[in-house]
Coordinates of C-alpha atoms in Angstrom, one line a residue:
M1 CA 0.0 0.0 0.1
G2 CA 2.7 2.4 0.9
F3 CA 4.3 1.7 -2.4
H4 CA 1.5 2.5 -4.4
L5 CA 0.7 5.8 -2.6
W6 CA 4.5 7.0 -3.2
F7 CA 4.1 6.1 -6.8
Y8 CA 1.1 8.3 -7.1
F9 CA 2.7 10.8 -5.1
I10 CA 5.7 11.2 -7.5
L11 CA 3.2 10.8 -10.5
L12 CA 1.2 13.8 -9.3
I13 CA 4.3 16.0 -8.9
F14 CA 5.2 15.3 -12.5
L15 CA 1.6 16.1 -13.6
F16 CA 1.8 19.3 -11.5
C17 CA 5.2 20.6 -12.7
P18 CA 3.9 22.9 -15.6
T19 CA 1.6 24.5 -12.7
V20 CA 4.4 25.1 -10.4
Q21 CA 6.5 26.5 -13.2
A22 CA 3.6 28.7 -14.2
A23 CA 3.5 30.1 -10.7
E24 CA 7.1 31.2 -10.6
P25 CA 7.7 34.8 -10.7
Q26 CA 8.3 36.4 -14.0
Q27 CA 11.4 37.8 -15.0
A28 CA 12.0 41.3 -14.2
N29 CA 11.6 44.1 -16.8
C30 CA 14.9 45.5 -18.3
G31 CA 15.9 48.4 -16.2
E32 CA 14.3 46.6 -13.2
E33 CA 16.6 43.7 -12.7
V34 CA 18.1 43.1 -9.4
C35 CA 21.5 41.5 -8.3
G36 CA 21.8 41.3 -4.7
N37 CA 20.6 44.7 -3.4
I38 CA 21.4 46.7 -6.6
T39 CA 18.9 47.4 -9.3
I40 CA 20.5 47.4 -12.6
P41 CA 19.7 50.5 -14.5
S42 CA 18.8 50.5 -18.3
P43 CA 20.7 50.3 -20.8
F44 CA 22.7 47.7 -18.5
G45 CA 21.2 44.4 -18.2
I46 CA 22.0 40.9 -16.9
R47 CA 19.8 39.0 -19.6
S48 CA 21.0 39.4 -23.2
T49 CA 17.7 41.1 -24.2
C50 CA 18.4 43.9 -21.8
Y51 CA 21.6 45.3 -23.4
T52 CA 22.8 46.2 -27.0
L53 CA 26.5 46.2 -26.6
P54 CA 28.8 43.8 -24.5
F55 CA 30.2 47.0 -22.5
F56 CA 26.6 47.1 -21.0
R57 CA 26.3 43.4 -19.9
V58 CA 26.3 42.8 -16.2
T59 CA 27.3 39.6 -14.6
C60 CA 26.0 38.8 -11.2
K61 CA 28.4 36.8 -9.1
Q62 CA 28.3 35.2 -5.8
I63 CA 31.0 37.0 -3.6
H64 CA 31.1 35.3 -0.2
N65 CA 27.4 35.0 0.9
Q66 CA 26.2 37.9 -1.2
K67 CA 25.4 38.5 -5.0
K68 CA 26.9 41.4 -6.6
P69 CA 26.9 42.9 -10.1
F70 CA 29.9 43.6 -12.2
I71 CA 30.6 45.0 -15.8
R72 CA 33.7 44.1 -17.6
I73 CA 35.8 47.0 -19.1
N74 CA 39.0 46.4 -21.0
G75 CA 39.7 43.0 -19.3
L76 CA 38.9 44.6 -15.6
D77 CA 35.7 43.6 -13.8
L78 CA 34.2 46.5 -11.9
E79 CA 31.5 46.3 -9.2
V80 CA 28.4 48.3 -10.0
L81 CA 26.8 50.1 -7.0
G82 CA 23.9 51.5 -8.7
S83 CA 23.1 54.8 -10.6
L84 CA 22.8 58.3 -9.2
F85 CA 21.9 60.1 -12.5
G86 CA 20.6 59.4 -16.0
D87 CA 23.2 58.2 -18.4
T88 CA 25.5 57.4 -15.5
I89 CA 26.6 54.4 -13.4
L90 CA 28.3 54.3 -10.0
I91 CA 31.3 51.8 -9.9
K92 CA 33.8 50.6 -7.5
N93 CA 37.1 52.2 -8.8
P94 CA 40.4 50.9 -7.6
V95 CA 43.0 53.6 -6.2
T96 CA 46.4 54.1 -7.8
Y97 CA 49.2 53.5 -5.5
V98 CA 52.8 54.9 -5.6
N99 CA 55.8 53.6 -3.6
C100 CA 53.3 50.9 -1.9
D101 CA 55.0 47.6 -2.1
H102 CA 52.6 45.8 0.1
K103 CA 49.6 46.7 -2.5
K104 CA 50.9 45.6 -5.6
E105 CA 47.9 43.6 -6.9
V106 CA 45.6 46.6 -6.2
A107 CA 48.2 49.0 -7.8
S108 CA 48.2 47.1 -11.0
A109 CA 44.3 47.5 -11.6
T110 CA 43.9 50.9 -13.4
V111 CA 40.7 51.6 -15.1
N112 CA 41.2 52.6 -18.7
L113 CA 38.0 53.6 -20.4
T114 CA 39.7 54.0 -24.1
G115 CA 37.7 52.4 -26.9
T116 CA 34.5 52.2 -24.8
P117 CA 31.4 54.3 -24.5
F118 CA 32.3 55.3 -21.0
F119 CA 34.4 58.2 -19.8
F120 CA 35.0 60.2 -16.5
S121 CA 33.2 63.5 -16.1
S122 CA 34.2 66.4 -13.9
D123 CA 30.4 67.0 -13.5
Y124 CA 30.3 64.3 -11.0
N125 CA 34.0 63.3 -9.9
N126 CA 36.7 65.0 -8.1
F127 CA 40.3 64.0 -7.6
A128 CA 42.0 63.2 -4.2
S129 CA 45.7 62.0 -3.2
V130 CA 46.7 60.3 0.0
G131 CA 50.5 61.0 1.0
C132 CA 52.5 64.1 2.1
G133 CA 55.0 66.5 0.6
N134 CA 54.3 66.0 -3.0
L135 CA 52.7 67.9 -6.0
V136 CA 50.3 65.5 -7.5
T137 CA 49.4 66.0 -11.1
I138 CA 46.9 64.0 -13.2
F139 CA 47.3 63.7 -16.9
R140 CA 45.0 62.7 -19.7
N141 CA 48.1 61.5 -21.5
E142 CA 51.9 62.2 -21.0
A143 CA 51.6 65.8 -21.9
D144 CA 48.0 66.9 -21.1
A145 CA 47.6 68.0 -17.5
F146 CA 44.1 68.8 -16.4
G147 CA 44.3 68.9 -12.5
G148 CA 46.2 68.3 -9.6
C149 CA 46.8 69.3 -5.9
V150 CA 49.6 69.8 -3.2
Q151 CA 49.8 67.3 -0.3
T152 CA 50.3 68.6 3.1
I153 CA 53.8 68.7 4.5
C154 CA 55.0 65.3 6.2
G155 CA 54.8 65.3 10.0
D156 CA 52.3 68.4 10.2
G157 CA 50.4 66.3 12.9
A158 CA 47.5 65.6 10.5
S159 CA 45.9 62.3 11.2
E160 CA 45.9 61.6 7.4
S161 CA 48.0 63.6 4.9
G162 CA 47.0 64.5 1.6
C163 CA 44.9 66.9 -0.8
S164 CA 41.9 66.8 -3.1
N165 CA 40.8 69.2 -5.8
K166 CA 38.2 69.6 -8.6
I167 CA 39.1 68.4 -12.0
S168 CA 37.8 69.7 -15.5
G169 CA 36.4 68.2 -18.7
T170 CA 36.2 64.6 -19.5
F171 CA 38.8 61.8 -19.8
T172 CA 39.1 58.1 -20.4
S173 CA 42.4 57.4 -18.7
T174 CA 44.8 58.7 -16.2
I175 CA 48.4 59.1 -15.5
V176 CA 49.4 60.4 -12.0
N177 CA 52.7 62.1 -11.4
M178 CA 54.2 62.9 -7.9
T179 CA 56.9 65.6 -7.4
A180 CA 58.5 66.4 -4.1
M181 CA 57.4 69.8 -2.9
Y182 CA 59.5 70.2 0.2
P183 CA 62.8 68.9 1.5
I184 CA 62.1 65.4 2.6
G185 CA 63.9 63.0 4.5
K186 CA 65.4 59.6 3.5
D187 CA 62.4 57.7 4.7
D188 CA 59.9 60.0 3.2
R189 CA 61.1 59.4 -0.2
K190 CA 59.5 55.8 -0.1
R191 CA 56.4 56.9 1.8
C192 CA 53.3 55.2 0.2
S193 CA 51.0 57.4 -1.6
S194 CA 47.7 57.1 -3.4
A195 CA 45.6 58.8 -6.1
V196 CA 42.2 58.3 -7.0
I197 CA 38.9 59.8 -9.0
F198 CA 35.9 59.6 -6.7
S199 CA 32.5 60.5 -6.8
R200 CA 32.0 63.8 -4.9
L201 CA 28.4 63.2 -4.0
Y202 CA 29.4 60.1 -2.2
F203 CA 32.0 61.6 0.3
R204 CA 31.8 64.7 2.8
E205 CA 34.2 67.4 2.0
A206 CA 36.8 67.8 4.9
Y207 CA 40.5 69.0 5.3
P208 CA 42.8 67.7 3.8
L209 CA 40.8 64.7 2.5
P210 CA 37.1 63.9 2.2
I211 CA 36.0 61.7 5.0
G212 CA 36.4 58.2 4.4
I213 CA 39.4 58.2 1.9
N214 CA 42.9 57.2 3.6
I215 CA 45.7 55.1 2.8
E216 CA 44.0 51.9 3.7
T217 CA 41.2 52.7 1.0
T218 CA 41.6 50.4 -2.0
H219 CA 38.3 51.2 -3.9
V220 CA 36.2 54.2 -3.9
P221 CA 32.8 55.0 -5.7
T222 CA 33.2 56.6 -9.1
T223 CA 30.6 57.8 -11.6
L224 CA 31.2 56.7 -15.3
S225 CA 29.3 58.6 -18.0
W226 CA 28.7 57.3 -21.4
N227 CA 28.3 58.6 -24.9
S228 CA 25.1 57.4 -26.4
S229 CA 26.2 58.2 -30.0
Y230 CA 28.6 55.3 -29.5
C231 CA 25.8 53.0 -29.9
G232 CA 24.6 54.6 -33.2
D233 CA 21.0 56.2 -33.9
A234 CA 19.4 53.5 -32.0
G235 CA 21.0 54.7 -28.7
C236 CA 22.4 52.4 -26.1
A237 CA 19.1 51.2 -24.5
P238 CA 17.8 48.0 -26.2
R239 CA 14.6 48.3 -28.4
P240 CA 11.6 46.4 -27.2
G241 CA 11.8 43.1 -29.0
P242 CA 12.0 40.8 -30.8
M243 CA 10.1 43.3 -33.3
S244 CA 8.1 42.5 -36.3
F245 CA 6.8 45.1 -38.9
I246 CA 3.3 45.2 -40.3
G247 CA 3.3 45.7 -44.0
E248 CA 0.8 48.4 -45.7
K249 CA -1.6 47.5 -48.6
S250 CA -3.1 50.3 -50.6
C251 CA -6.1 50.7 -52.6
G252 CA -6.7 53.9 -54.4
N253 CA -5.0 56.8 -52.2
V254 CA -5.9 54.8 -48.9
S255 CA -3.3 52.6 -47.1
F256 CA -4.5 49.9 -44.7
Q257 CA -2.6 47.7 -42.0
Y258 CA -3.7 45.5 -39.1
P259 CA -6.4 44.6 -38.8
F260 CA -7.8 45.5 -42.2
E261 CA -6.7 43.2 -45.3
I262 CA -7.5 43.5 -49.0
I263 CA -10.3 41.1 -49.8
D264 CA -8.2 39.1 -52.1
Q265 CA -6.1 37.9 -49.1
E266 CA -7.1 35.4 -46.4
Y267 CA -8.1 36.9 -43.2
P268 CA -9.9 35.2 -40.6
N269 CA -12.0 38.2 -39.7
G270 CA -14.5 39.0 -42.5
W271 CA -15.4 42.5 -40.7
F272 CA -12.1 43.9 -41.6
K273 CA -11.8 42.9 -45.5
V274 CA -11.4 45.9 -47.7
I275 CA -13.1 45.4 -51.3
C276 CA -10.9 47.1 -53.9
K277 CA -13.1 47.9 -56.9
K278 CA -11.6 48.9 -60.2
N279 CA -13.4 51.5 -62.4
S280 CA -13.5 51.8 -66.1
N281 CA -10.6 54.1 -66.0
G282 CA -8.5 51.6 -64.1
R283 CA -8.4 53.4 -60.7
T284 CA -9.2 51.5 -57.8
T285 CA -11.6 52.5 -54.8
P286 CA -11.8 50.9 -51.4
F287 CA -15.0 49.9 -49.9
L288 CA -16.1 48.1 -46.5
N289 CA -19.2 46.0 -46.4
I290 CA -21.1 46.3 -43.3
N291 CA -24.4 44.6 -42.8
G292 CA -24.9 44.2 -46.6
V293 CA -24.1 47.8 -47.4
N294 CA -20.9 48.9 -49.2
L295 CA -19.3 52.1 -47.6
R296 CA -16.7 53.8 -49.6
I297 CA -13.3 54.1 -47.4
L298 CA -11.8 57.6 -47.4
D299 CA -9.1 57.2 -44.6
F300 CA -7.7 54.6 -42.1
S301 CA -6.1 55.2 -38.9
F302 CA -4.4 52.7 -36.4
L303 CA -3.6 55.2 -33.8
Y304 CA -7.0 56.3 -33.6
G305 CA -8.6 53.0 -34.0
N306 CA -11.0 54.3 -36.6
V307 CA -11.9 54.3 -40.5
V308 CA -13.6 57.1 -42.3
V309 CA -16.3 56.2 -44.7
N310 CA -18.8 58.2 -46.9
H311 CA -22.1 58.1 -44.9
S312 CA -25.5 59.1 -46.4
I313 CA -27.1 62.2 -45.5
T314 CA -30.8 62.5 -44.4
Y315 CA -32.7 65.2 -46.3
F316 CA -35.8 67.0 -45.0
N317 CA -38.2 69.6 -46.6
C318 CA -36.1 69.4 -49.9
R319 CA -37.9 69.3 -53.3
K320 CA -35.4 66.7 -54.9
K321 CA -34.2 64.5 -52.0
S322 CA -35.8 62.9 -49.0
N323 CA -35.3 59.8 -47.1
N324 CA -36.6 58.2 -43.7
G325 CA -33.6 59.5 -41.7
M326 CA -32.5 56.0 -40.7
S327 CA -28.7 55.7 -40.2
L328 CA -26.3 52.8 -41.2
N329 CA -27.0 49.8 -38.8
L330 CA -23.7 48.9 -37.0
T331 CA -25.4 46.6 -34.4
G332 CA -23.6 43.2 -34.0
T333 CA -20.3 44.5 -35.7
P334 CA -17.1 45.7 -34.1
F335 CA -18.0 49.2 -35.3
Y336 CA -19.7 52.0 -33.7
Y337 CA -20.0 55.8 -34.6
S338 CA -17.0 57.6 -33.1
D339 CA -18.0 60.1 -30.3
F340 CA -14.8 61.9 -30.3
D341 CA -14.2 62.2 -34.0
N342 CA -17.7 63.1 -35.2
I343 CA -20.3 65.4 -34.4
F344 CA -24.1 65.5 -35.1
W345 CA -24.8 68.3 -37.7
S346 CA -28.0 69.7 -38.9
S347 CA -27.6 72.4 -41.6
G348 CA -30.6 74.6 -42.4
C349 CA -32.8 77.3 -40.6
G350 CA -36.1 77.2 -38.8
N351 CA -36.0 73.4 -38.0
L352 CA -35.8 71.5 -34.8
A353 CA -33.3 68.6 -35.2
T354 CA -33.8 65.3 -33.0
V355 CA -32.0 62.1 -33.0
F356 CA -33.0 58.8 -31.6
D357 CA -31.2 55.7 -30.8
S358 CA -32.8 53.1 -33.2
E359 CA -32.2 50.1 -30.9
T360 CA -33.7 51.6 -27.8
G361 CA -35.9 54.3 -29.1
N362 CA -34.4 56.6 -26.7
L363 CA -33.8 60.3 -27.5
V364 CA -30.0 60.8 -28.0
G365 CA -30.0 64.7 -28.5
G366 CA -31.3 67.3 -30.3
C367 CA -30.7 71.2 -31.3
L368 CA -32.6 74.2 -32.8
Q369 CA -31.4 75.7 -36.3
P370 CA -31.5 79.6 -36.2
S371 CA -34.4 81.4 -37.5
C372 CA -34.9 81.8 -41.0
R373 CA -35.8 85.5 -40.6
I374 CA -32.2 86.3 -39.7
S375 CA -30.7 88.1 -42.7
N376 CA -33.9 86.6 -44.8
E377 CA -31.8 83.3 -44.9
T378 CA -33.2 80.4 -46.8
S379 CA -30.4 78.1 -45.5
S380 CA -27.6 78.3 -42.8
V381 CA -24.3 76.7 -43.1
T382 CA -23.8 76.8 -39.4
G383 CA -27.3 75.1 -38.6
C384 CA -26.8 73.6 -35.2
S385 CA -24.9 70.7 -33.7
F386 CA -24.5 68.5 -30.7
N387 CA -22.2 65.6 -29.6
I388 CA -23.1 62.2 -29.5
P389 CA -22.7 59.3 -26.6
H390 CA -20.2 56.5 -26.6
G391 CA -21.1 53.4 -28.4
L392 CA -23.9 54.6 -30.7
T393 CA -24.3 51.9 -33.4
S394 CA -27.6 53.3 -35.1
F395 CA -29.9 56.3 -35.1
S396 CA -32.8 58.0 -36.8
A397 CA -32.9 61.7 -37.4
N398 CA -35.8 64.1 -37.8
L399 CA -36.3 67.8 -38.7
S400 CA -39.5 69.4 -37.8
G401 CA -41.0 72.7 -37.0
R402 CA -40.3 74.1 -33.6
V403 CA -42.9 73.3 -30.9
D404 CA -43.5 76.9 -29.8
S405 CA -42.8 78.8 -33.1
S406 CA -44.2 82.2 -31.9
N407 CA -40.8 83.8 -32.3
Y408 CA -39.9 81.9 -35.3
S409 CA -41.3 82.4 -39.0
R410 CA -43.1 79.5 -40.3
K411 CA -40.8 79.3 -43.1
R412 CA -38.4 76.4 -43.1
S413 CA -35.5 75.7 -45.4
C414 CA -34.2 72.6 -46.9
G415 CA -31.9 70.8 -44.4
F416 CA -30.0 67.8 -43.9
A417 CA -28.9 65.9 -40.6
S418 CA -26.1 63.7 -40.4
L419 CA -23.1 62.5 -38.2
V420 CA -20.0 64.2 -39.8
K421 CA -16.3 64.2 -39.1
S422 CA -15.6 66.9 -36.7
D423 CA -12.8 68.6 -38.3
L424 CA -15.0 68.8 -41.5
Y425 CA -17.8 70.3 -39.5
F426 CA -15.5 73.2 -38.2
D427 CA -13.9 73.9 -41.4
L428 CA -17.2 74.4 -43.2
T429 CA -18.7 76.5 -40.4
L430 CA -15.8 78.9 -40.0
E431 CA -16.5 79.9 -43.9
S432 CA -19.0 82.9 -44.2
N433 CA -20.4 81.7 -47.5
D434 CA -23.4 79.4 -47.7
F435 CA -23.6 76.4 -49.8
D436 CA -26.2 74.4 -51.5
V437 CA -27.0 71.2 -49.6
N438 CA -28.8 69.8 -52.5
N439 CA -25.4 69.0 -54.2
W440 CA -24.5 66.8 -51.2
T441 CA -25.1 63.2 -51.2
Y442 CA -22.6 61.8 -48.6
V443 CA -20.5 63.1 -45.7
P444 CA -17.2 61.8 -44.3
T445 CA -18.1 59.9 -41.1
S446 CA -15.7 58.1 -38.7
L447 CA -16.3 54.5 -37.4
Q448 CA -14.4 53.1 -34.4
W449 CA -13.2 49.3 -34.9
S450 CA -11.3 50.0 -31.4
T451 CA -11.4 52.5 -28.7
P452 CA -8.4 54.7 -27.7
M453 CA -8.0 55.2 -24.1
P454 CA -5.8 57.3 -21.9
G455 CA -3.5 54.9 -20.2
S456 CA 0.0 55.0 -18.4
C457 CA 2.0 52.5 -20.4
H458 CA 5.0 52.0 -22.3
L459 CA 6.9 49.5 -24.4
R460 CA 8.6 47.0 -22.3
Q461 CA 12.0 45.7 -23.3
G462 CA 12.3 42.2 -24.1
L463 CA 8.6 41.6 -25.2
N464 CA 7.4 40.9 -28.7
T465 CA 6.7 44.1 -30.3
T466 CA 4.9 45.0 -33.6
C467 CA 5.7 48.4 -35.6
S468 CA 4.4 50.2 -38.5
S469 CA 6.2 49.8 -41.8
D470 CA 7.9 53.1 -41.4
S471 CA 8.7 52.4 -37.6
V472 CA 6.7 55.6 -36.6
Y473 CA 5.0 53.7 -34.0
C474 CA 4.8 50.5 -32.4
W475 CA 2.6 48.4 -30.0
Q476 CA 2.6 45.5 -27.5
S477 CA -0.1 43.4 -26.2
L478 CA -1.4 44.3 -22.5
S479 CA -4.1 41.4 -23.0
S480 CA -6.1 39.7 -25.5
T481 CA -8.1 43.0 -26.1
H482 CA -5.7 45.7 -25.1
L483 CA -2.7 47.1 -26.8
C484 CA -0.3 49.7 -25.6
V485 CA 0.5 51.9 -28.6
C486 CA 3.6 54.2 -28.6
N487 CA 4.5 56.8 -31.0
K488 CA 8.0 58.2 -31.6
D489 CA 7.3 61.9 -32.6
F490 CA 3.9 63.2 -31.3
G491 CA 1.1 62.4 -29.1
I492 CA -2.6 61.7 -29.8
G493 CA -4.6 64.5 -28.7
G494 CA -6.6 63.6 -25.4
F495 CA -5.3 60.2 -25.3
S496 CA -1.4 60.0 -25.2
T497 CA 0.5 60.3 -22.0
F498 CA 4.3 61.1 -22.3
C499 CA 6.6 58.4 -20.9
E500 CA 9.7 59.7 -19.0
G501 CA 12.4 57.9 -17.8
E502 CA 15.0 55.6 -19.1
N503 CA 13.0 52.7 -19.7
C504 CA 10.6 54.6 -22.3
G505 CA 13.1 54.5 -25.3
I506 CA 12.4 56.6 -28.4
Y507 CA 8.7 55.6 -28.4
N508 CA 7.6 57.8 -25.6
W509 CA 3.9 58.9 -26.6
C510 CA 1.8 56.1 -25.5
H511 CA -2.0 55.2 -25.2
I512 CA -4.1 52.2 -24.7
L513 CA -6.1 50.8 -27.8
C514 CA -8.9 48.4 -26.8
L515 CA -10.2 46.3 -29.5
N516 CA -13.8 46.0 -30.0
A517 CA -15.9 42.8 -30.4
P518 CA -19.0 42.4 -32.3
G519 CA -21.7 44.1 -30.0
N520 CA -19.3 44.7 -27.2
Y521 CA -17.6 48.0 -27.3
C522 CA -14.7 49.3 -24.9
S523 CA -15.3 52.2 -22.7
S524 CA -12.6 54.3 -21.3
R525 CA -13.0 52.4 -18.0
D526 CA -12.4 49.0 -19.4
C527 CA -8.8 48.9 -18.3
P528 CA -6.5 46.0 -19.1
P529 CA -5.6 43.3 -16.4
E530 CA -3.2 44.7 -13.6
Y531 CA -4.5 48.1 -14.2
K532 CA -7.1 50.2 -12.7
Y533 CA -9.2 53.2 -13.5
N534 CA -8.3 56.4 -12.1
S535 CA -11.3 58.6 -12.0
T536 CA -9.3 61.8 -10.9
G537 CA -7.1 61.7 -13.8
G538 CA -9.7 59.8 -16.3
M539 CA -7.4 57.1 -17.1
C540 CA -6.0 53.6 -16.7
E541 CA -3.0 53.4 -14.4
P542 CA -1.0 50.1 -13.3
D543 CA -2.6 48.8 -10.1
E544 CA 0.4 48.8 -7.7
N545 CA -1.8 46.9 -5.2
I546 CA -2.2 43.6 -7.0
S547 CA -2.2 40.6 -4.5
Q548 CA 1.2 39.0 -4.2
A549 CA -0.5 35.7 -2.8
P550 CA 0.7 32.6 -4.5
P551 CA -1.5 31.2 -7.3
K552 CA -4.3 28.9 -6.4
E553 CA -2.8 26.1 -8.1
T554 CA 0.4 26.2 -6.0
R555 CA -1.9 26.1 -2.9
N556 CA -3.8 23.1 -4.4
L557 CA -0.5 21.2 -4.9
T558 CA 0.8 21.8 -1.6
I559 CA -2.7 20.4 0.0
I560 CA -2.4 17.3 -2.1
I561 CA 1.4 16.7 -1.1
H562 CA 0.4 16.9 2.5
F563 CA -2.8 14.8 2.1
L564 CA -0.5 12.0 0.6
F565 CA 2.2 12.2 3.0
D566 CA -0.4 12.1 6.0
K567 CA -1.9 9.0 4.3
W568 CA 1.6 7.3 3.9
K569 CA 2.4 8.0 7.5
H570 CA -0.8 6.1 8.6

């Protein structure tokens, strides 16, 4: 019996191995990797996907009972202490010894940054020398001195003789020279001295040496800077990756990309197939079929998640044109009328325009056109307008005489009512001249196939990334329905947030794009997993209070193991 229990016990462990592995913590993001108690700043990295050049590779070594990070520069391993400023890293820098026979090993370890992206900068570092009676000069090369100081006289009673001073400029290597300044005794000629470049923010200034620097000091914190141009146009920080690029397909003067495809190509979602028709002149025009209606496509935008189509106009009180005021029916599709890119516009005078939701019959809104008595108008370019709610899929419009028309002439103009792209409405209504609505058949209207949302996200290094063919913008998946979309040059008004920090890279204008499902339209509150909606800022933000409790599968496995162990004991 005991044998069989052990057999099933071992079998269950193997069966649950994938569950245990899935419950393990995910790898840290680049720029957030940890070695010991040091967080590795970007563009440095432990994993190969977190750095672009070997100079920025960090090796995590076990030193005694503690893990410590190191970078290797020209054959020398330098311990990393962290980062105080952007484009800098703090290292343990070995001191240079003169006349110190008992420190030969340390004395040979001189940092030479030649041929690397790194350099010492006077913006963060100073120079110090431990010893007495010498003029200490520091050279970039044998002929170019850029700093130095005079050590205090030997035997002046100071507990630690030496000097310190500021330096100027930038440099990659140093040569230290010591020249006697005072008459010295025979024993003083061989007195041990040292010199070092140190981070001035790490030590408190004192006379004659900063507190903490003495002849027994073997290493000091020193700040290294780097030149990003050394890494080329892409910079030293790794781009998100692996990266793939989405090709564009054109029909007429409109270019399409994900999720739209030309109809002669296989694509599993029929809602996004573009019909490319050729006319008698050989020119092509793109159309989108929605619920049996072919709509001419005028424009496509991935960043805004919309497509602009020709939409029919509803005419009222016009001799040659009239219809029932019903809109396109988008119910059961991934599309809805854009509430931020459209405005309901009714051109004319003396009419009351009302709009109802065709699905619910509820009043969506309405507006009153100006009186036709004003300037004896027979029409009005401005007419009236109002905004629409989010997620509208169909509507019916109506123009009628005003209910209380005592202050209005009974005269009513020919007018139309339709949803129209906001920028077209504002462009037209800024003009002072009227136009003849009888010449209009369609107006451009924007349909949302996804919903742009304000959200704090950025492209995370090391994750699969998709980019536009011109590399202007890229995106990553936050969930099966949410994308983090980041643009390189500009933001999307009302949606983009600017990503600041060394982990943002060059794609620093970001927003969230939520993909609509047929009949299920995202709202600005439909945040991705591990995000929460901030009602004050009106945006989705990472949820910092996500429970760190072990996954349920792990606890179940523990219960099973305890159960089998108890059964075996009995």
